PDB file of C-alpha atoms and ligand atoms in Angstrom:
ATOM      1  CA  MET A   1       0.000   0.000   0.000  1.00 74.00           C
ATOM      2  CA  SER A   2       1.601   3.236  -1.116  1.00 78.00           C
ATOM      3  CA  LEU A   3       1.648   6.292   1.117  1.00 89.00           C
ATOM      4  CA  LEU A   4      -1.003   8.876   0.368  1.00 95.00           C
ATOM      5  CA  THR A   5       0.128  12.464   0.050  1.00 96.00           C
ATOM      6  CA  ASP A   6      -1.932  15.348   1.452  1.00 96.00           C
ATOM      7  CA  GLU A   7      -2.640  16.361  -2.134  1.00 97.00           C
ATOM      8  CA  GLN A   8      -4.022  12.905  -2.952  1.00 97.00           C
ATOM      9  CA  CYS A   9      -6.178  12.858   0.190  1.00 98.00           C
ATOM     10  CA  THR A  10      -7.747  16.246  -0.537  1.00 98.00           C
ATOM     11  CA  ARG A  11      -8.244  15.516  -4.251  1.00 98.00           C
ATOM     12  CA  HIS A  12      -9.910  12.144  -3.621  1.00 98.00           C
ATOM     13  CA  LEU A  13     -12.058  13.608  -0.834  1.00 98.00           C
ATOM     14  CA  ARG A  14     -13.292  16.314  -3.205  1.00 98.00           C
ATOM     15  CA  ARG A  15     -14.210  13.637  -5.733  1.00 98.00           C
ATOM     16  CA  ALA A  16     -16.053  11.709  -2.978  1.00 98.00           C
ATOM     17  CA  ASP A  17     -17.899  14.926  -2.135  1.00 98.00           C
ATOM     18  CA  GLY A  18     -18.975  15.074  -5.786  1.00 98.00           C
ATOM     19  CA  VAL A  19     -20.394  11.551  -5.366  1.00 98.00           C
ATOM     20  CA  ALA A  20     -22.195  12.768  -2.210  1.00 98.00           C
ATOM     21  CA  ARG A  21     -23.723  15.657  -4.150  1.00 97.00           C
ATOM     22  CA  ARG A  22     -24.839  13.249  -6.870  1.00 98.00           C
ATOM     23  CA  ALA A  23     -26.554  11.100  -4.220  1.00 97.00           C
ATOM     24  CA  MET A  24     -28.269  14.214  -2.872  1.00 96.00           C
ATOM     25  CA  ALA A  25     -29.493  15.103  -6.377  1.00 96.00           C
ATOM     26  CA  MET A  26     -31.065  11.615  -6.436  1.00 96.00           C
ATOM     27  CA  GLY A  27     -32.970  12.387  -3.226  1.00 95.00           C
ATOM     28  CA  ARG A  28     -30.575  10.519  -0.931  1.00 96.00           C
ATOM     29  CA  HIS A  29     -28.414  11.631   1.943  1.00 95.00           C
ATOM     30  CA  PRO A  30     -25.288  13.491   0.806  1.00 96.00           C
ATOM     31  CA  PHE A  31     -22.569  10.968   1.604  1.00 97.00           C
ATOM     32  CA  GLY A  32     -20.065   9.583  -0.897  1.00 98.00           C
ATOM     33  CA  ALA A  33     -17.154   7.143  -0.956  1.00 98.00           C
ATOM     34  CA  LEU A  34     -14.447   5.863  -3.313  1.00 98.00           C
ATOM     35  CA  LEU A  35     -12.331   2.728  -3.415  1.00 98.00           C
ATOM     36  CA  LEU A  36      -8.704   3.385  -4.354  1.00 98.00           C
ATOM     37  CA  ALA A  37      -6.362   0.790  -5.850  1.00 98.00           C
ATOM     38  CA  PRO A  38      -3.044   0.045  -4.113  1.00 97.00           C
ATOM     39  CA  ASP A  39      -1.363   2.816  -6.137  1.00 97.00           C
ATOM     40  CA  GLY A  40      -3.439   5.357  -4.175  1.00 97.00           C
ATOM     41  CA  GLU A  41      -4.442   6.963  -7.449  1.00 97.00           C
ATOM     42  CA  THR A  42      -6.709   4.678  -9.476  1.00 98.00           C
ATOM     43  CA  VAL A  43     -10.391   4.866  -8.488  1.00 98.00           C
ATOM     44  CA  LEU A  44     -11.857   1.345  -8.648  1.00 98.00           C
ATOM     45  CA  ALA A  45     -15.414   2.269  -7.655  1.00 98.00           C
ATOM     46  CA  GLU A  46     -17.624   5.109  -6.432  1.00 98.00           C
ATOM     47  CA  GLN A  47     -20.660   4.825  -4.185  1.00 98.00           C
ATOM     48  CA  GLY A  48     -23.154   7.312  -2.829  1.00 98.00           C
ATOM     49  CA  ASN A  49     -25.597   6.807   0.034  1.00 98.00           C
ATOM     50  CA  ILE A  50     -28.612   4.626  -0.807  1.00 97.00           C
ATOM     51  CA  ASP A  51     -30.585   4.429   2.439  1.00 95.00           C
ATOM     52  CA  THR A  52     -30.180   3.958   6.187  1.00 92.00           C
ATOM     53  CA  VAL A  53     -28.997   0.344   5.968  1.00 95.00           C
ATOM     54  CA  ASN A  54     -27.067   0.844   2.725  1.00 97.00           C
ATOM     55  CA  HIS A  55     -24.672   3.663   3.521  1.00 97.00           C
ATOM     56  CA  ALA A  56     -22.078   4.613   0.909  1.00 98.00           C
ATOM     57  CA  GLU A  57     -19.185   2.939   2.745  1.00 98.00           C
ATOM     58  CA  SER A  58     -20.889  -0.310   3.762  1.00 98.00           C
ATOM     59  CA  THR A  59     -22.291  -0.749   0.235  1.00 98.00           C
ATOM     60  CA  LEU A  60     -18.887  -0.036  -1.290  1.00 98.00           C
ATOM     61  CA  ALA A  61     -17.163  -2.424   1.141  1.00 98.00           C
ATOM     62  CA  ARG A  62     -19.548  -5.241   0.200  1.00 98.00           C
ATOM     63  CA  HIS A  63     -19.047  -4.507  -3.489  1.00 98.00           C
ATOM     64  CA  ALA A  64     -15.280  -4.579  -2.934  1.00 98.00           C
ATOM     65  CA  ALA A  65     -15.403  -7.899  -1.087  1.00 98.00           C
ATOM     66  CA  ALA A  66     -17.550  -9.392  -3.858  1.00 98.00           C
ATOM     67  CA  ASN A  67     -15.144  -8.311  -6.594  1.00 97.00           C
ATOM     68  CA  TYR A  68     -11.564  -8.326  -5.271  1.00 98.00           C
ATOM     69  CA  PRO A  69      -9.483 -10.804  -3.264  1.00 98.00           C
ATOM     70  CA  GLY A  70      -8.718  -9.980   0.355  1.00 96.00           C
ATOM     71  CA  ALA A  71      -4.966  -9.776  -0.186  1.00 97.00           C
ATOM     72  CA  TYR A  72      -5.583  -7.070  -2.785  1.00 98.00           C
ATOM     73  CA  LEU A  73      -8.103  -5.152  -0.654  1.00 98.00           C
ATOM     74  CA  ALA A  74      -5.591  -5.093   2.197  1.00 98.00           C
ATOM     75  CA  GLN A  75      -3.604  -2.754  -0.072  1.00 98.00           C
ATOM     76  CA  CYS A  76      -6.622  -0.606  -0.982  1.00 98.00           C
ATOM     77  CA  THR A  77      -8.044   2.581   0.536  1.00 98.00           C
ATOM     78  CA  LEU A  78     -11.669   3.548   1.096  1.00 98.00           C
ATOM     79  CA  VAL A  79     -12.123   7.329   0.910  1.00 98.00           C
ATOM     80  CA  THR A  80     -15.278   8.783   2.455  1.00 98.00           C
ATOM     81  CA  THR A  81     -16.601  12.273   3.047  1.00 98.00           C
ATOM     82  CA  PHE A  82     -17.478  11.613   6.724  1.00 96.00           C
ATOM     83  CA  GLU A  83     -16.114   9.300   9.385  1.00 96.00           C
ATOM     84  CA  PRO A  84     -17.667   5.846   8.860  1.00 96.00           C
ATOM     85  CA  CYS A  85     -20.347   4.790  11.343  1.00 95.00           C
ATOM     86  CA  ALA A  86     -20.065   1.555  13.330  1.00 95.00           C
ATOM     87  CA  MET A  87     -21.971  -0.412  10.651  1.00 96.00           C
ATOM     88  CA  CYS A  88     -19.698   0.826   7.891  1.00 97.00           C
ATOM     89  CA  ALA A  89     -16.506   0.420   9.914  1.00 98.00           C
ATOM     90  CA  GLY A  90     -17.583  -3.185  10.547  1.00 98.00           C
ATOM     91  CA  SER A  91     -18.194  -3.775   6.840  1.00 98.00           C
ATOM     92  CA  ILE A  92     -14.834  -2.212   5.929  1.00 98.00           C
ATOM     93  CA  TYR A  93     -13.146  -4.424   8.510  1.00 98.00           C
ATOM     94  CA  TRP A  94     -14.807  -7.603   7.252  1.00 98.00           C
ATOM     95  CA  ALA A  95     -14.075  -6.721   3.629  1.00 98.00           C
ATOM     96  CA  GLY A  96     -10.411  -6.528   4.628  1.00 98.00           C
ATOM     97  CA  ILE A  97      -9.821  -3.033   3.242  1.00 98.00           C
ATOM     98  CA  GLY A  98      -6.482  -1.795   4.558  1.00 98.00           C
ATOM     99  CA  ARG A  99      -7.004   1.919   4.944  1.00 98.00           C
ATOM    100  CA  VAL A 100      -9.721   4.539   5.433  1.00 98.00           C
ATOM    101  CA  VAL A 101      -9.471   8.249   4.690  1.00 98.00           C
ATOM    102  CA  TYR A 102     -12.310  10.463   5.891  1.00 98.00           C
ATOM    103  CA  GLY A 103     -12.872  14.187   5.498  1.00 97.00           C
ATOM    104  CA  ALA A 104     -14.953  15.248   8.495  1.00 96.00           C
ATOM    105  CA  GLU A 105     -15.588  13.844  11.981  1.00 91.00           C
ATOM    106  CA  GLU A 106     -18.800  12.038  12.769  1.00 84.00           C
ATOM    107  CA  THR A 107     -19.219  14.477  15.697  1.00 84.00           C
ATOM    108  CA  ALA A 108     -19.197  17.416  13.253  1.00 84.00           C
ATOM    109  CA  LEU A 109     -22.060  15.755  11.387  1.00 81.00           C
ATOM    110  CA  LEU A 110     -23.972  15.141  14.607  1.00 81.00           C
ATOM    111  CA  ALA A 111     -23.746  18.873  15.320  1.00 82.00           C
ATOM    112  CA  LEU A 112     -25.495  19.480  11.987  1.00 80.00           C
ATOM    113  CA  THR A 113     -28.116  16.722  12.104  1.00 80.00           C
ATOM    114  CA  GLY A 114     -28.878  16.761  15.816  1.00 77.00           C
ATOM    115  CA  SER A 115     -31.495  14.133  16.582  1.00 74.00           C
ATOM    116  CA  HIS A 116     -32.794  14.067  13.010  1.00 82.00           C
ATOM    117  CA  PRO A 117     -34.992  10.953  12.643  1.00 83.00           C
ATOM    118  CA  GLU A 118     -33.271  10.050   9.359  1.00 80.00           C
ATOM    119  CA  ASN A 119     -29.812  10.186  10.901  1.00 76.00           C
ATOM    120  CA  PRO A 120     -29.851   8.849  14.463  1.00 76.00           C
ATOM    121  CA  THR A 121     -26.054   8.875  14.603  1.00 76.00           C
ATOM    122  CA  LEU A 122     -24.113   6.088  16.315  1.00 80.00           C
ATOM    123  CA  SER A 123     -21.547   7.810  18.488  1.00 82.00           C
ATOM    124  CA  LEU A 124     -18.748   5.282  18.172  1.00 91.00           C
ATOM    125  CA  PRO A 125     -15.497   6.444  16.560  1.00 94.00           C
ATOM    126  CA  CYS A 126     -14.328   4.171  13.722  1.00 96.00           C
ATOM    127  CA  ARG A 127     -10.875   3.877  15.319  1.00 97.00           C
ATOM    128  CA  GLU A 128     -12.513   2.246  18.337  1.00 97.00           C
ATOM    129  CA  VAL A 129     -14.280  -0.301  16.109  1.00 97.00           C
ATOM    130  CA  PHE A 130     -11.059  -1.130  14.240  1.00 98.00           C
ATOM    131  CA  ALA A 131      -9.066  -1.360  17.480  1.00 97.00           C
ATOM    132  CA  ARG A 132     -11.198  -4.356  18.526  1.00 97.00           C
ATOM    133  CA  GLY A 133     -10.286  -6.320  15.382  1.00 95.00           C
ATOM    134  CA  GLN A 134      -7.553  -8.841  14.701  1.00 96.00           C
ATOM    135  CA  ARG A 135      -6.361  -7.029  11.606  1.00 95.00           C
ATOM    136  CA  ALA A 136      -5.036  -3.467  11.441  1.00 96.00           C
ATOM    137  CA  VAL A 137      -6.957  -0.825   9.495  1.00 98.00           C
ATOM    138  CA  GLU A 138      -5.056   2.433   9.037  1.00 98.00           C
ATOM    139  CA  VAL A 139      -7.203   5.544   9.527  1.00 98.00           C
ATOM    140  CA  ILE A 140      -6.454   9.030   8.189  1.00 98.00           C
ATOM    141  CA  GLY A 141      -8.911  11.768   9.175  1.00 97.00           C
ATOM    142  CA  PRO A 142     -10.315  14.233   9.658  1.00 96.00           C
ATOM    143  CA  VAL A 143      -8.561  16.204   6.920  1.00 97.00           C
ATOM    144  CA  PRO A 144      -8.749  19.881   7.983  1.00 95.00           C
ATOM    145  CA  ALA A 145      -8.044  21.166   4.444  1.00 96.00           C
ATOM    146  CA  VAL A 146     -11.429  19.877   3.217  1.00 96.00           C
ATOM    147  CA  GLU A 147     -13.520  19.385   6.377  1.00 94.00           C
ATOM    148  CA  ALA A 148     -15.425  22.650   5.852  1.00 93.00           C
ATOM    149  CA  GLU A 149     -16.201  21.656   2.245  1.00 95.00           C
ATOM    150  CA  MET A 150     -17.623  18.299   3.356  1.00 94.00           C
ATOM    151  CA  LEU A 151     -19.795  20.069   5.926  1.00 93.00           C
ATOM    152  CA  ALA A 152     -20.893  22.702   3.375  1.00 93.00           C
ATOM    153  CA  THR A 153     -22.506  19.943   1.291  1.00 94.00           C
ATOM    154  CA  HIS A 154     -24.774  19.199   4.278  1.00 92.00           C
ATOM    155  CA  GLN A 155     -25.548  22.849   5.033  1.00 88.00           C
ATOM    156  CA  GLY A 156     -29.323  23.271   4.873  1.00 85.00           C
ATOM    157  CA  PHE A 157     -29.915  19.644   3.832  1.00 91.00           C
ATOM    158  CA  TRP A 158     -31.148  18.317   7.162  1.00 87.00           C
ATOM    159  CA  GLU A 159     -33.314  21.346   7.911  1.00 83.00           C
ATOM    160  CA  ALA A 160     -34.943  20.988   4.467  1.00 86.00           C
ATOM    161  CA  ARG A 161     -35.471  17.298   5.227  1.00 84.00           C
ATOM    162  CA  GLY A 162     -37.671  18.328   8.161  1.00 71.00           C
ATOM    163  CA  ALA A 163     -36.020  17.637  11.482  1.00 51.00           C
ATOM    164  CA  ALA A 164     -38.290  16.380  14.257  1.00 45.00           C
TER     165      ALA A 164
HETATM  166 ZN1   ZN B   1     -22.403   4.154   7.841  1.00 80.49          ZN
END
Protein backbone atom coordinates (compact mmCIF):
# COMPACT_ATOMS: atom_id res chain seq x y z
CA MET A 1 0.00 0.00 0.00
CA SER A 2 1.60 3.24 -1.12
CA LEU A 3 1.65 6.29 1.12
CA LEU A 4 -1.00 8.88 0.37
CA THR A 5 0.13 12.46 0.05
CA ASP A 6 -1.93 15.35 1.45
CA GLU A 7 -2.64 16.36 -2.13
CA GLN A 8 -4.02 12.91 -2.95
CA CYS A 9 -6.18 12.86 0.19
CA THR A 10 -7.75 16.25 -0.54
CA ARG A 11 -8.24 15.52 -4.25
CA HIS A 12 -9.91 12.14 -3.62
CA LEU A 13 -12.06 13.61 -0.83
CA ARG A 14 -13.29 16.31 -3.20
CA ARG A 15 -14.21 13.64 -5.73
CA ALA A 16 -16.05 11.71 -2.98
CA ASP A 17 -17.90 14.93 -2.13
CA GLY A 18 -18.97 15.07 -5.79
CA VAL A 19 -20.39 11.55 -5.37
CA ALA A 20 -22.19 12.77 -2.21
CA ARG A 21 -23.72 15.66 -4.15
CA ARG A 22 -24.84 13.25 -6.87
CA ALA A 23 -26.55 11.10 -4.22
CA MET A 24 -28.27 14.21 -2.87
CA ALA A 25 -29.49 15.10 -6.38
CA MET A 26 -31.07 11.62 -6.44
CA GLY A 27 -32.97 12.39 -3.23
CA ARG A 28 -30.57 10.52 -0.93
CA HIS A 29 -28.41 11.63 1.94
CA PRO A 30 -25.29 13.49 0.81
CA PHE A 31 -22.57 10.97 1.60
CA GLY A 32 -20.06 9.58 -0.90
CA ALA A 33 -17.15 7.14 -0.96
CA LEU A 34 -14.45 5.86 -3.31
CA LEU A 35 -12.33 2.73 -3.41
CA LEU A 36 -8.70 3.39 -4.35
CA ALA A 37 -6.36 0.79 -5.85
CA PRO A 38 -3.04 0.05 -4.11
CA ASP A 39 -1.36 2.82 -6.14
CA GLY A 40 -3.44 5.36 -4.17
CA GLU A 41 -4.44 6.96 -7.45
CA THR A 42 -6.71 4.68 -9.48
CA VAL A 43 -10.39 4.87 -8.49
CA LEU A 44 -11.86 1.34 -8.65
CA ALA A 45 -15.41 2.27 -7.65
CA GLU A 46 -17.62 5.11 -6.43
CA GLN A 47 -20.66 4.83 -4.18
CA GLY A 48 -23.15 7.31 -2.83
CA ASN A 49 -25.60 6.81 0.03
CA ILE A 50 -28.61 4.63 -0.81
CA ASP A 51 -30.58 4.43 2.44
CA THR A 52 -30.18 3.96 6.19
CA VAL A 53 -29.00 0.34 5.97
CA ASN A 54 -27.07 0.84 2.72
CA HIS A 55 -24.67 3.66 3.52
CA ALA A 56 -22.08 4.61 0.91
CA GLU A 57 -19.18 2.94 2.74
CA SER A 58 -20.89 -0.31 3.76
CA THR A 59 -22.29 -0.75 0.24
CA LEU A 60 -18.89 -0.04 -1.29
CA ALA A 61 -17.16 -2.42 1.14
CA ARG A 62 -19.55 -5.24 0.20
CA HIS A 63 -19.05 -4.51 -3.49
CA ALA A 64 -15.28 -4.58 -2.93
CA ALA A 65 -15.40 -7.90 -1.09
CA ALA A 66 -17.55 -9.39 -3.86
CA ASN A 67 -15.14 -8.31 -6.59
CA TYR A 68 -11.56 -8.33 -5.27
CA PRO A 69 -9.48 -10.80 -3.26
CA GLY A 70 -8.72 -9.98 0.35
CA ALA A 71 -4.97 -9.78 -0.19
CA TYR A 72 -5.58 -7.07 -2.79
CA LEU A 73 -8.10 -5.15 -0.65
CA ALA A 74 -5.59 -5.09 2.20
CA GLN A 75 -3.60 -2.75 -0.07
CA CYS A 76 -6.62 -0.61 -0.98
CA THR A 77 -8.04 2.58 0.54
CA LEU A 78 -11.67 3.55 1.10
CA VAL A 79 -12.12 7.33 0.91
CA THR A 80 -15.28 8.78 2.45
CA THR A 81 -16.60 12.27 3.05
CA PHE A 82 -17.48 11.61 6.72
CA GLU A 83 -16.11 9.30 9.39
CA PRO A 84 -17.67 5.85 8.86
CA CYS A 85 -20.35 4.79 11.34
CA ALA A 86 -20.06 1.55 13.33
CA MET A 87 -21.97 -0.41 10.65
CA CYS A 88 -19.70 0.83 7.89
CA ALA A 89 -16.51 0.42 9.91
CA GLY A 90 -17.58 -3.18 10.55
CA SER A 91 -18.19 -3.77 6.84
CA ILE A 92 -14.83 -2.21 5.93
CA TYR A 93 -13.15 -4.42 8.51
CA TRP A 94 -14.81 -7.60 7.25
CA ALA A 95 -14.08 -6.72 3.63
CA GLY A 96 -10.41 -6.53 4.63
CA ILE A 97 -9.82 -3.03 3.24
CA GLY A 98 -6.48 -1.79 4.56
CA ARG A 99 -7.00 1.92 4.94
CA VAL A 100 -9.72 4.54 5.43
CA VAL A 101 -9.47 8.25 4.69
CA TYR A 102 -12.31 10.46 5.89
CA GLY A 103 -12.87 14.19 5.50
CA ALA A 104 -14.95 15.25 8.50
CA GLU A 105 -15.59 13.84 11.98
CA GLU A 106 -18.80 12.04 12.77
CA THR A 107 -19.22 14.48 15.70
CA ALA A 108 -19.20 17.42 13.25
CA LEU A 109 -22.06 15.76 11.39
CA LEU A 110 -23.97 15.14 14.61
CA ALA A 111 -23.75 18.87 15.32
CA LEU A 112 -25.49 19.48 11.99
CA THR A 113 -28.12 16.72 12.10
CA GLY A 114 -28.88 16.76 15.82
CA SER A 115 -31.49 14.13 16.58
CA HIS A 116 -32.79 14.07 13.01
CA PRO A 117 -34.99 10.95 12.64
CA GLU A 118 -33.27 10.05 9.36
CA ASN A 119 -29.81 10.19 10.90
CA PRO A 120 -29.85 8.85 14.46
CA THR A 121 -26.05 8.88 14.60
CA LEU A 122 -24.11 6.09 16.32
CA SER A 123 -21.55 7.81 18.49
CA LEU A 124 -18.75 5.28 18.17
CA PRO A 125 -15.50 6.44 16.56
CA CYS A 126 -14.33 4.17 13.72
CA ARG A 127 -10.88 3.88 15.32
CA GLU A 128 -12.51 2.25 18.34
CA VAL A 129 -14.28 -0.30 16.11
CA PHE A 130 -11.06 -1.13 14.24
CA ALA A 131 -9.07 -1.36 17.48
CA ARG A 132 -11.20 -4.36 18.53
CA GLY A 133 -10.29 -6.32 15.38
CA GLN A 134 -7.55 -8.84 14.70
CA ARG A 135 -6.36 -7.03 11.61
CA ALA A 136 -5.04 -3.47 11.44
CA VAL A 137 -6.96 -0.82 9.49
CA GLU A 138 -5.06 2.43 9.04
CA VAL A 139 -7.20 5.54 9.53
CA ILE A 140 -6.45 9.03 8.19
CA GLY A 141 -8.91 11.77 9.18
CA PRO A 142 -10.32 14.23 9.66
CA VAL A 143 -8.56 16.20 6.92
CA PRO A 144 -8.75 19.88 7.98
CA ALA A 145 -8.04 21.17 4.44
CA VAL A 146 -11.43 19.88 3.22
CA GLU A 147 -13.52 19.39 6.38
CA ALA A 148 -15.42 22.65 5.85
CA GLU A 149 -16.20 21.66 2.24
CA MET A 150 -17.62 18.30 3.36
CA LEU A 151 -19.79 20.07 5.93
CA ALA A 152 -20.89 22.70 3.37
CA THR A 153 -22.51 19.94 1.29
CA HIS A 154 -24.77 19.20 4.28
CA GLN A 155 -25.55 22.85 5.03
CA GLY A 156 -29.32 23.27 4.87
CA PHE A 157 -29.91 19.64 3.83
CA TRP A 158 -31.15 18.32 7.16
CA GLU A 159 -33.31 21.35 7.91
CA ALA A 160 -34.94 20.99 4.47
CA ARG A 161 -35.47 17.30 5.23
CA GLY A 162 -37.67 18.33 8.16
CA ALA A 163 -36.02 17.64 11.48
CA ALA A 164 -38.29 16.38 14.26
ZN1 LIG B 1 -22.40 4.15 7.84
